[in-house]
mmCIF file of C-alpha atoms and ligand atoms in Angstrom:
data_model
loop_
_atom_site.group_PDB
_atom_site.id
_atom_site.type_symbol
_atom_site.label_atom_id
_atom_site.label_comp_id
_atom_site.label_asym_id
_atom_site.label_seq_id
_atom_site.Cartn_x
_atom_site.Cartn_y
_atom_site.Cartn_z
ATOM 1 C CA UNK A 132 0.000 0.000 0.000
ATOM 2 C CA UNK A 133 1.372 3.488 -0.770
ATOM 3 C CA UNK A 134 2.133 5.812 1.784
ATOM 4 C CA UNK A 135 -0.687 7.674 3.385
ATOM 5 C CA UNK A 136 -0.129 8.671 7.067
ATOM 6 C CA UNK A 137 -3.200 9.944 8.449
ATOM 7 C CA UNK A 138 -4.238 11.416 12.032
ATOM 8 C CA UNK A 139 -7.593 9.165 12.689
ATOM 9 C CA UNK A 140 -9.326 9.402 15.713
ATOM 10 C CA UNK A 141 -11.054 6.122 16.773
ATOM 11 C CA UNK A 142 -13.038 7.448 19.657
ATOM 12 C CA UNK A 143 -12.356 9.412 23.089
ATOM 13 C CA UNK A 144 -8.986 9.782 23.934
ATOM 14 C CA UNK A 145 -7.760 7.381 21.062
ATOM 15 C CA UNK A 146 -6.005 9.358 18.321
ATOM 16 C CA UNK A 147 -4.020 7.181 16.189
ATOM 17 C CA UNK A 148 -1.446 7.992 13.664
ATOM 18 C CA UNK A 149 -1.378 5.487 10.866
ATOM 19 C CA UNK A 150 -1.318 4.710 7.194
ATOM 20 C CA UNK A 151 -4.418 4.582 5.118
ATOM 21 C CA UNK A 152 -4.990 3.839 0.813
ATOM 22 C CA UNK A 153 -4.025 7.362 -1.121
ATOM 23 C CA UNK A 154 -7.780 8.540 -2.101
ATOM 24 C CA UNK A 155 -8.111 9.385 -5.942
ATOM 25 C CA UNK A 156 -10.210 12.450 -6.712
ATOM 26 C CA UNK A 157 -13.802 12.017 -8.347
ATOM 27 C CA UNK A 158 -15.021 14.286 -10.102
ATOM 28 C CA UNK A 159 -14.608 18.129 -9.674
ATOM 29 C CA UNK A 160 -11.927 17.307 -7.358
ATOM 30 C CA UNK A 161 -8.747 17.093 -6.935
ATOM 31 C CA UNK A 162 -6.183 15.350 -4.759
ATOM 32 C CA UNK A 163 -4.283 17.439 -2.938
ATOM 33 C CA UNK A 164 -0.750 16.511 -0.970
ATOM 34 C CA UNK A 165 -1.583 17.799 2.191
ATOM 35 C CA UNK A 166 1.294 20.626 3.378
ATOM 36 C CA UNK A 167 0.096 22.656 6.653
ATOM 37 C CA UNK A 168 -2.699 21.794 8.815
ATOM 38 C CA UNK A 169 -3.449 24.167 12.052
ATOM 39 C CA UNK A 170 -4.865 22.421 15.340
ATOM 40 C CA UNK A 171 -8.605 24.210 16.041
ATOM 41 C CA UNK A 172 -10.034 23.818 19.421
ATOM 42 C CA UNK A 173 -12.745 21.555 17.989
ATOM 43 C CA UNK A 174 -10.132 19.311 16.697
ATOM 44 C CA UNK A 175 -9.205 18.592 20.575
ATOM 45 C CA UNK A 176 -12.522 18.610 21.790
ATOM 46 C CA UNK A 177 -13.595 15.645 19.665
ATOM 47 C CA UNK A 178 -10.463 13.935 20.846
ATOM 48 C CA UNK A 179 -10.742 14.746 24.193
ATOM 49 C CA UNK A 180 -14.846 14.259 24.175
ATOM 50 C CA UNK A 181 -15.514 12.354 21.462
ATOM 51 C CA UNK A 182 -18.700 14.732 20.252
ATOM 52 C CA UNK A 183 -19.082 18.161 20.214
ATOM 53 C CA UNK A 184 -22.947 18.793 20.703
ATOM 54 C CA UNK A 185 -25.189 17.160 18.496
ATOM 55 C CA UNK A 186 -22.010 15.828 16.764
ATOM 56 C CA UNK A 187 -20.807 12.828 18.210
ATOM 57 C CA UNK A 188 -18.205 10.404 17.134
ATOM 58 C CA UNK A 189 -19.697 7.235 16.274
ATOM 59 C CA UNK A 190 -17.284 5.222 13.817
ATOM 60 C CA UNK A 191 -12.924 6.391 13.186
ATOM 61 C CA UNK A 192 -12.396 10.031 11.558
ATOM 62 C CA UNK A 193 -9.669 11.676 10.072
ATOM 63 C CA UNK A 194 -9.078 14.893 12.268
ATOM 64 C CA UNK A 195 -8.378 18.593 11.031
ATOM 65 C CA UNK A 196 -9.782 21.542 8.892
ATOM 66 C CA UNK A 197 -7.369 23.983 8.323
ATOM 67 C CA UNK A 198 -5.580 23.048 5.880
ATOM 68 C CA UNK A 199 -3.248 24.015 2.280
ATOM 69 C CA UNK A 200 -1.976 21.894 0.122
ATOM 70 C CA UNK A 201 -0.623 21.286 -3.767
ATOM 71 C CA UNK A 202 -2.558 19.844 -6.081
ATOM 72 C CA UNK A 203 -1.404 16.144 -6.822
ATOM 73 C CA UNK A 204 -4.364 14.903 -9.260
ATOM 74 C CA UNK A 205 -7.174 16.506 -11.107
ATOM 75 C CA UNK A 206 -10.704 14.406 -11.081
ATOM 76 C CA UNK A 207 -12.732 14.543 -14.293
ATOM 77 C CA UNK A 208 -13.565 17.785 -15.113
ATOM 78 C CA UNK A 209 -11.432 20.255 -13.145
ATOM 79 C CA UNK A 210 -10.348 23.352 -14.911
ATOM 80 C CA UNK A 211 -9.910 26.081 -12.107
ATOM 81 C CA UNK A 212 -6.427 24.110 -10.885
ATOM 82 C CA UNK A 213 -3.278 22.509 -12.709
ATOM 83 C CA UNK A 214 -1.384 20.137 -10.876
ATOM 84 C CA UNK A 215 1.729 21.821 -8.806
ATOM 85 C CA UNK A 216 -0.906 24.775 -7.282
ATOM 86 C CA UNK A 217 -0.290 25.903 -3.691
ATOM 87 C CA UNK A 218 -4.118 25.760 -2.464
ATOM 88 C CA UNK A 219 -5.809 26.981 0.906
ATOM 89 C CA UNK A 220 -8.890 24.244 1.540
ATOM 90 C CA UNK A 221 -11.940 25.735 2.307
ATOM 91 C CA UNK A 222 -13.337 22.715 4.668
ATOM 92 C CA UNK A 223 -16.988 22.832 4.160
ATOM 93 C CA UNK A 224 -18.772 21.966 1.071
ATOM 94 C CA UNK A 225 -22.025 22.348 0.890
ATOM 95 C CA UNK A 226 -24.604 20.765 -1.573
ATOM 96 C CA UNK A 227 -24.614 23.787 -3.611
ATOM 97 C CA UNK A 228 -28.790 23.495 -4.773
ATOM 98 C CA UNK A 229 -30.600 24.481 -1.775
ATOM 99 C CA UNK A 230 -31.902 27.941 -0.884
ATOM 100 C CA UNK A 231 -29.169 28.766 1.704
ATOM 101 C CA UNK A 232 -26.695 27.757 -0.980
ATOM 102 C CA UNK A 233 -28.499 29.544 -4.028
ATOM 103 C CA UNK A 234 -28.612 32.678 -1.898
ATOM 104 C CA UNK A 235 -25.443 32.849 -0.727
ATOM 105 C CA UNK A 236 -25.058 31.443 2.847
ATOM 106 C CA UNK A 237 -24.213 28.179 1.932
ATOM 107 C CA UNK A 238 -22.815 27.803 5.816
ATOM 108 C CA UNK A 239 -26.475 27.291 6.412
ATOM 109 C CA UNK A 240 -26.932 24.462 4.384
ATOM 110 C CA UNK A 241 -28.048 21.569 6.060
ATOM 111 C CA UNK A 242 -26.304 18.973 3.730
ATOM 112 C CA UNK A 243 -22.952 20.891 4.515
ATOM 113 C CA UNK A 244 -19.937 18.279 4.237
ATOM 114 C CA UNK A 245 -17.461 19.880 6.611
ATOM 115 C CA UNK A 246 -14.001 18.767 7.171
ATOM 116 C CA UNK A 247 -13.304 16.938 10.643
ATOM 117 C CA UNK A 248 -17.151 17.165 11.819
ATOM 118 C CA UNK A 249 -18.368 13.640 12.126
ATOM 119 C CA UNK A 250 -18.948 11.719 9.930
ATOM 120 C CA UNK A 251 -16.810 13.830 7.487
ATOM 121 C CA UNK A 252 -12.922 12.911 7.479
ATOM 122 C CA UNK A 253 -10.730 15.958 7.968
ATOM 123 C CA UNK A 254 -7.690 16.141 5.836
ATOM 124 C CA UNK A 255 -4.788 15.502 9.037
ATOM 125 C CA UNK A 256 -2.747 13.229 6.384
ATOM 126 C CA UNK A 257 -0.108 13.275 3.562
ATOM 127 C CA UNK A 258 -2.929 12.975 1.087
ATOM 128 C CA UNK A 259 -6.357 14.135 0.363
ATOM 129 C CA UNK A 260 -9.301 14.631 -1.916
ATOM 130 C CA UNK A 261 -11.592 18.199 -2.151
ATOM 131 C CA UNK A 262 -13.668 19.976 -4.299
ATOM 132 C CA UNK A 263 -11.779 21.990 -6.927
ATOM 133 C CA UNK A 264 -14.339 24.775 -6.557
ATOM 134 C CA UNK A 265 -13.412 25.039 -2.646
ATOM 135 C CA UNK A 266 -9.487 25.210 -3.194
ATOM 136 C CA UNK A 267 -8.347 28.507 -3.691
ATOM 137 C CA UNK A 268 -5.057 29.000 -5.218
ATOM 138 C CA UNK A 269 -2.106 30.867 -3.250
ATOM 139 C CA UNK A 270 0.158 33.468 -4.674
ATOM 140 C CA UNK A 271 4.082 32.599 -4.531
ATOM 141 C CA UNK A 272 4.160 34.920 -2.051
ATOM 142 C CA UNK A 273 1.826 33.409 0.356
ATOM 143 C CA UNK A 274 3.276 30.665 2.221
ATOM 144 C CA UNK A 275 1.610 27.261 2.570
ATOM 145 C CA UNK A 276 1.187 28.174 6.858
ATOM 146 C CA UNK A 277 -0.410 31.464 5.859
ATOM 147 C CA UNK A 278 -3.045 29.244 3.367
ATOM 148 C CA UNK A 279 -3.679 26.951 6.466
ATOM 149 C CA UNK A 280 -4.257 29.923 8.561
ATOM 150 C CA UNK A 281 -7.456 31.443 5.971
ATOM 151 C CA UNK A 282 -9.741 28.958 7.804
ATOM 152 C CA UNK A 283 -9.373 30.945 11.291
ATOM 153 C CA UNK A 284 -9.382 34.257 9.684
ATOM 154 C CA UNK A 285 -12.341 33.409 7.631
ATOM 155 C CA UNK A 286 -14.178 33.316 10.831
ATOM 156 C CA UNK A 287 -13.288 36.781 11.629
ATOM 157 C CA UNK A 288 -13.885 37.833 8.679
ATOM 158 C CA UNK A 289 -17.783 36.187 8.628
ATOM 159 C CA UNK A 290 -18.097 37.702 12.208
ATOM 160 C CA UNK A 291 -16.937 41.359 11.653
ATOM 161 C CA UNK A 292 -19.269 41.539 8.362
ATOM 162 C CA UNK A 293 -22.150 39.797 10.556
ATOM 163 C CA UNK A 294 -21.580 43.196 13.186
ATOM 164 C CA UNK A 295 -20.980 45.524 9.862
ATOM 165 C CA UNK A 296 -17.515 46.352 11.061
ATOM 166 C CA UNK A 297 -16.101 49.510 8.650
ATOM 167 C CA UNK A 298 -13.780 52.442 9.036
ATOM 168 C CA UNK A 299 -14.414 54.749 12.124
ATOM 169 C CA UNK A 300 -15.961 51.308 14.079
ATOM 170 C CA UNK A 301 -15.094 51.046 17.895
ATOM 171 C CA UNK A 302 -14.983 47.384 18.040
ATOM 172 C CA UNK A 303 -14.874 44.925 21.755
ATOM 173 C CA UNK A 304 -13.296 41.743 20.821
ATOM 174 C CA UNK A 305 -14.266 39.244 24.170
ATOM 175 C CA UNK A 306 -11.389 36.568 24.204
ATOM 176 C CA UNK A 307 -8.080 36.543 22.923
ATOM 177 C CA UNK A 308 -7.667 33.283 21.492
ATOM 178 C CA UNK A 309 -6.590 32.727 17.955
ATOM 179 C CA UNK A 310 -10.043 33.010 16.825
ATOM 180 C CA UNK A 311 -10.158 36.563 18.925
ATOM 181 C CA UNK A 312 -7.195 37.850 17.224
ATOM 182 C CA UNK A 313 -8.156 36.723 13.983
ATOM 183 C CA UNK A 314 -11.148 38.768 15.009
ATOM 184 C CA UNK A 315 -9.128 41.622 16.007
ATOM 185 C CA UNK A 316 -6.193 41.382 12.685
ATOM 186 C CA UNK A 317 -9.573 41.700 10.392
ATOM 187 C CA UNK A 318 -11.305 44.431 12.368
ATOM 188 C CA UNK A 319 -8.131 46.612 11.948
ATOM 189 C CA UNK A 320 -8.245 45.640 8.331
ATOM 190 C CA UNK A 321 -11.998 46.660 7.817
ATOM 191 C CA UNK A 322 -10.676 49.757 9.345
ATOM 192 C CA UNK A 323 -11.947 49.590 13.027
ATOM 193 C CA UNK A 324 -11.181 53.011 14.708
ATOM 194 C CA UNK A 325 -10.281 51.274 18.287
ATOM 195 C CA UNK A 326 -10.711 47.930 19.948
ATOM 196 C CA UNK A 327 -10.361 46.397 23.112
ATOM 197 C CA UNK A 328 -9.444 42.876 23.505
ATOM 198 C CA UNK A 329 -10.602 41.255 26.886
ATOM 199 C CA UNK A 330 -9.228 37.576 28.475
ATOM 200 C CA UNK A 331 -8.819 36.028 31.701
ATOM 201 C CA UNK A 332 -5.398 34.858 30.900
ATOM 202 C CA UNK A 333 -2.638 37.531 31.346
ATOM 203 C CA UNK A 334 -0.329 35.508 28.706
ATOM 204 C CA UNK A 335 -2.791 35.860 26.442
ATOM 205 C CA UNK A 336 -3.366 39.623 27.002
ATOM 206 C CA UNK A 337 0.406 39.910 26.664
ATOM 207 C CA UNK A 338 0.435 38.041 23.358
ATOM 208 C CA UNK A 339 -2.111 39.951 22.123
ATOM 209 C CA UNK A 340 -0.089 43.217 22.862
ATOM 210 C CA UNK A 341 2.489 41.878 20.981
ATOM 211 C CA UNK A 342 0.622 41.446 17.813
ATOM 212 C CA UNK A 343 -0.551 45.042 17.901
ATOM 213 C CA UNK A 344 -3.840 45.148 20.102
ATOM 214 C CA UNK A 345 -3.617 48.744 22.093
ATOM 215 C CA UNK A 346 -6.249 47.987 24.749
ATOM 216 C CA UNK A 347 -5.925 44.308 26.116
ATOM 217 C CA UNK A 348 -7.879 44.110 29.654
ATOM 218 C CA UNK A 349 -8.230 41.353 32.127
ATOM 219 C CA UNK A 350 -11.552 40.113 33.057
ATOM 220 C CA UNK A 351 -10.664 38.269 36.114
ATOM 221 C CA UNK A 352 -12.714 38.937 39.347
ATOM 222 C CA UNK A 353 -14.321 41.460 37.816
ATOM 223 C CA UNK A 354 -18.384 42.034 37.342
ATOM 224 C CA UNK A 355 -19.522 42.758 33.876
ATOM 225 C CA UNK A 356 -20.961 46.118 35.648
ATOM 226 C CA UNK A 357 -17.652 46.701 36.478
ATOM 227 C CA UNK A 358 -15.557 45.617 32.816
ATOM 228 C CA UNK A 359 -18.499 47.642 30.856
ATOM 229 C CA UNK A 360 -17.175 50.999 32.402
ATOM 230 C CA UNK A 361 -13.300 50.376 32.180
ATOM 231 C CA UNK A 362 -14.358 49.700 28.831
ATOM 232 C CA UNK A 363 -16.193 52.778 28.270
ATOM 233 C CA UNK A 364 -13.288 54.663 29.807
ATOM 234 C CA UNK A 365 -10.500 53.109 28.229
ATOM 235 C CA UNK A 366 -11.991 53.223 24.354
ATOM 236 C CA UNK A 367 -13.293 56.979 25.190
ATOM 237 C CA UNK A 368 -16.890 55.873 24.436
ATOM 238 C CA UNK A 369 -18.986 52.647 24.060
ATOM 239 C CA UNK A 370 -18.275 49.566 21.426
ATOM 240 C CA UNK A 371 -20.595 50.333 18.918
ATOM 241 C CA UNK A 372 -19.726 46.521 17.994
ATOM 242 C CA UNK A 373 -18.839 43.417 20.648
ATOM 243 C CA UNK A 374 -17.451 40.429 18.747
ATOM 244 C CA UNK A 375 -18.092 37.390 21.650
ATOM 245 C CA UNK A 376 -15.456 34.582 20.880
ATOM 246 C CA UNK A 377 -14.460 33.089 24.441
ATOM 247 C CA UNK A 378 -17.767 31.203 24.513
ATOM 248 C CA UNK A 379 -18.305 31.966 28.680
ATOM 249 C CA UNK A 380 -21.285 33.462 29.233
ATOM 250 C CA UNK A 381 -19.943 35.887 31.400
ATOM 251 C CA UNK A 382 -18.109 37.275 28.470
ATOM 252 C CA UNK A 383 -21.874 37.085 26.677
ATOM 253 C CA UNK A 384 -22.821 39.242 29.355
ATOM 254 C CA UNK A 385 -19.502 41.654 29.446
ATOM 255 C CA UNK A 386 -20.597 41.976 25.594
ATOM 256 C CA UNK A 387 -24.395 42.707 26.138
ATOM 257 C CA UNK A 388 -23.672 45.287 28.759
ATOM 258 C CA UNK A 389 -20.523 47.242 27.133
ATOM 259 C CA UNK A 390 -22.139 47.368 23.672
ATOM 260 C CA UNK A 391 -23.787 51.127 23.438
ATOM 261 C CA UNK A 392 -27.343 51.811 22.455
ATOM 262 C CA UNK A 393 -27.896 50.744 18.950
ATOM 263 C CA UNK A 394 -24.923 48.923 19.008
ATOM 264 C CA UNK A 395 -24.510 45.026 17.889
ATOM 265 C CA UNK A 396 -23.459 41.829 19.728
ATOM 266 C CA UNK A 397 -22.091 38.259 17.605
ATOM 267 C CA UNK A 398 -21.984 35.342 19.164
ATOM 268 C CA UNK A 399 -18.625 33.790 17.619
ATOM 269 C CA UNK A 400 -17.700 31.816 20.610
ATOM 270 C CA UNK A 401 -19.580 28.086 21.426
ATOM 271 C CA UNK A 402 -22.384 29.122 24.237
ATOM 272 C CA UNK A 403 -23.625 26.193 26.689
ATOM 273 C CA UNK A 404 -27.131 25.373 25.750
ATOM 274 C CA UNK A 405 -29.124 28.006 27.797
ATOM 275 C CA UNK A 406 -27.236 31.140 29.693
ATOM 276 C CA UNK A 407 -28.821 33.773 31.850
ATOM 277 C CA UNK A 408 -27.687 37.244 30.445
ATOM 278 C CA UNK A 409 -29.336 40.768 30.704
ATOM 279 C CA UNK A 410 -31.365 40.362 28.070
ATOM 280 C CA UNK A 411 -34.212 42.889 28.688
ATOM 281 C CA UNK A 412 -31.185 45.511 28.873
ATOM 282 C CA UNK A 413 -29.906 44.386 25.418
ATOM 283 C CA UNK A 414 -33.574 45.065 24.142
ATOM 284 C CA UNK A 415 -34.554 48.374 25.343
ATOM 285 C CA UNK A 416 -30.903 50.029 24.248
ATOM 286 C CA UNK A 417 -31.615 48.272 20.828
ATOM 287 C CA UNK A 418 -28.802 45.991 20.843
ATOM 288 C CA UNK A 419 -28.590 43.478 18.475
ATOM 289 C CA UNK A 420 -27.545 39.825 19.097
ATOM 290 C CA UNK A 421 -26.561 38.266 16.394
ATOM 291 C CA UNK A 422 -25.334 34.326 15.458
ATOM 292 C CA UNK A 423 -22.566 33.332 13.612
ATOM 293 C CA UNK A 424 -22.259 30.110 12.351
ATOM 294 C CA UNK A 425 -18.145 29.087 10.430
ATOM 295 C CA UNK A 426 -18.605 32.054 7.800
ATOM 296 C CA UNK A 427 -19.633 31.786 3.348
ATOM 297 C CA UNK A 428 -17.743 33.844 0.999
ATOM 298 C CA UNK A 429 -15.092 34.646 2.950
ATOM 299 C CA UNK A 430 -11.735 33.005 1.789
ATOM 300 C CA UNK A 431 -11.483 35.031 -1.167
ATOM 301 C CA UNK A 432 -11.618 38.006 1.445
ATOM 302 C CA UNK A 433 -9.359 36.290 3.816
ATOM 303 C CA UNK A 434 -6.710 35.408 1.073
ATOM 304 C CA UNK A 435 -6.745 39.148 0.059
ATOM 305 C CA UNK A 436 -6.083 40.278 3.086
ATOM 306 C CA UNK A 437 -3.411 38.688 3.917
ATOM 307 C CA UNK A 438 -1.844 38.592 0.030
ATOM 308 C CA UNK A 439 -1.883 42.694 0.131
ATOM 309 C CA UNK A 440 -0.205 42.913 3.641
ATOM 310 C CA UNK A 441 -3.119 44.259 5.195
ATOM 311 C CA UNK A 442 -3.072 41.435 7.886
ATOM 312 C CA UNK A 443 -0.083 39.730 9.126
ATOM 313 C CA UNK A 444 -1.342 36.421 10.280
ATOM 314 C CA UNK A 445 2.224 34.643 10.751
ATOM 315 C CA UNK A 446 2.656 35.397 14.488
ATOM 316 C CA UNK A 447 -0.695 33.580 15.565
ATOM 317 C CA UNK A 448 2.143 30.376 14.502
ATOM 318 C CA UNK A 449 3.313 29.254 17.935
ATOM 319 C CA UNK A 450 4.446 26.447 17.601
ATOM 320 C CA UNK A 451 5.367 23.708 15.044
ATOM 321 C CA UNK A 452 4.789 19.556 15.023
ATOM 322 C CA UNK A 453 5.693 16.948 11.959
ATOM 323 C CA UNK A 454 2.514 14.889 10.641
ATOM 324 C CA UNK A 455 4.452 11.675 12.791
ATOM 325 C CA UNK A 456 4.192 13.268 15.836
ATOM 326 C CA UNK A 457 0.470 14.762 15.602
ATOM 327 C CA UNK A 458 -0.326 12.688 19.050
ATOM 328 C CA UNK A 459 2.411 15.195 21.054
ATOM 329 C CA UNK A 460 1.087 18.347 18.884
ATOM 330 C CA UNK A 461 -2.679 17.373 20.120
ATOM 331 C CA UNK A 462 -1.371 16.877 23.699
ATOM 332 C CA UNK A 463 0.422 20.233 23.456
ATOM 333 C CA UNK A 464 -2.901 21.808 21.986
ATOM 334 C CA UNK A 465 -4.873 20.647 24.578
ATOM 335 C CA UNK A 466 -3.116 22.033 27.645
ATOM 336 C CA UNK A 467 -2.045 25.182 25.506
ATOM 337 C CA UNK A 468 1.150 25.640 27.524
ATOM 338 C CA UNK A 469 4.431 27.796 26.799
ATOM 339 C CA UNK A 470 1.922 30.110 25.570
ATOM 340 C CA UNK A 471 0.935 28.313 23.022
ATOM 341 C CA UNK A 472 -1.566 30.305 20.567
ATOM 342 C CA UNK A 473 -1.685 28.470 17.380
ATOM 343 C CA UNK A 474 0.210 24.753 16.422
ATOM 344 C CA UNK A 475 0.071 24.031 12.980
ATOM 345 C CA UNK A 476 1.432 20.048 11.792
ATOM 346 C CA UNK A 477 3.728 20.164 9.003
ATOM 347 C CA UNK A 478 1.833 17.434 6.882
ATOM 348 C CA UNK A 479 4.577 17.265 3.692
ATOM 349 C CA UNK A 480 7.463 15.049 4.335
ATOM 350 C CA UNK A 481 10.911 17.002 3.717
HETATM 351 ZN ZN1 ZN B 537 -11.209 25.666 13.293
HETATM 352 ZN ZN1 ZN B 538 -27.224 23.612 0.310
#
């Protein structure tokens, strides 16, 4: 059997590293040779739980969604790639003939195949087959990491367009993970006047200086009362936008309560079921609360931004693991220490 080392996880806990068949592409794909894949915090919580809400685990799964790759084999009909193309992979495909899909929010689509959500193999292997139509060819100039890293900066780009971020905006960002920062690096971008970045982690605070965010503020023992008016005070005025991405609901609640009148909250961050939060508060100040679900339309956007310069995504890159030793990059991922932010598996041999 040819070479094909994959990341497959077999249930809870049980995350095996081993060689599968090299899939061919059918049609309107292509195979791709798999070169950077980033760890998501979904990736670990399937390992570590085995389900992630509704999703749940029930027969072996290759892990990971953001990906790049080059183009190794085109399926019958492909004419948007050539074989040798650096390509990001856009991990969720959806069936392309429903209304959500015909009108444009295809991450609505119900018959959505998406990348590492079960039963859907990710693409955590040396080889792998995608839809042509949802690889999107890099420049030279963009490295392979930087294509990996479009998947997490797609999401801030679907959530700052979801809260109409624009020039002059004075944006909250709650949670300074990567998928706050890749909040924050496309809020600048859109041309955000000032944001605020809030954590309860000072290493992540301290990161986030480091990349460029002016106002980073700890939440810790702290009442949302309390964060909304160091907010207010520090930004000079009231977020007109709050971009929720640490999934606590006290963070929902920081963002419901420091967002001014008229203002909009989105839900980025995973929510428990049912949280208590000031909603009557929200309503009469006429704040908005608005869902995000992954993001539609937003690689090409994502790509741009970081092929102009506008957004400098390269720092997020922690830390670095070969496709062989995926087990010790998901156990590194999962306790996040040496401050790690973002570990991305090198999936090409050499
Ligand atoms: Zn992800
Ligand atoms: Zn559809």
């Amino acid at each position: 059997m040819e070479e094909n080392l994959s990341a497959i996880l077999y249930g809870k806990n049980d995350l095996r590293i081993e060689n599968r068949s090299i899939p061919e592409p059918g049609p309107g794909e292509v195979q791709l040779q798999m070169q950077d894949v980033g760890i998501c915090g979904s990736d670990v919580h399937y390992w570590t739980n085995g389900r992630i809400g509704n999703f749940i685990l029930t027969s072996p799964m290759l892990l990971g969604h953001e990906a790049s790759g080059v183009v190794s084999k085109l399926g019958q009909g492909v004419t948007n790639l050539k074989i040798g193309d650096r390509v990001a992979v856009e991990p969720g495909v959806p069936c392309r003939m429903c209304k959500f899909c015909k009108t444009g929010r295809y991450n609505l689509c119900t018959e959505i195949r998406f990348c590492a959500t079960p039963p859907i193999d990710g693409n955590l292997a040396r080889y792998y087959c995608h839809a042509a139509d949802f690889c999107y060819k890099l420049p030279d100039h963009v490295s392979t990491e930087e294509g990996a890293l479009l998947e997490p900066l797609s999401v801030g780009v679907h959530a700052c367009r979801r809260a109409g971020v624009t020039i002059d905006s004075t944006v909250l960002i709650s949670g300074a993970g990567p998928i706050g920062l890749c909040c924050y690096l496309t809020a600048k971008a859109m041309g955000a006047k000032q944001i605020c970045i809030t954590d309860v982690d000072d290493n992540r605070l301290k990161f986030a200086k480091n990349i460029g965010v002016h106002h980073a503020l700890s939440v810790r023992s702290k009442t949302s009362e309390e964060m909304a008016t160091q907010i207010e005070t520090t930004l000079g005025q009231r977020p007109e936008i709050s971009i929720e991405c640490s999934g606590n609901p006290a963070g929902l609640k920081n963002c419901m309560l420091a967002t001014g009148n008229g203002g909009c909250v989105v839900m980025v961050g995973m929510q428990p079921d049912e949280v208590t939060v000031p909603l009557l508060n929200a309503a009469v100040r006429e704040v908005d609360i608005r869902g995000t679900f992954r993001y539609a339309n937003c690689y090409p956007t994502a790509l741009s931004m970081i092929a102009t310069g506008q957004v400098d995504a390269k720092p997020l890159i922690t830390h670095r693991y070969k496709l062989e030793d995926s087990l010790k990059a998901f156990e590194h991922a999962k306790t996040m220490r040496d401050g790690a932010v973002k570990i991305m598996i090198r999936c090409a041999q050499g």
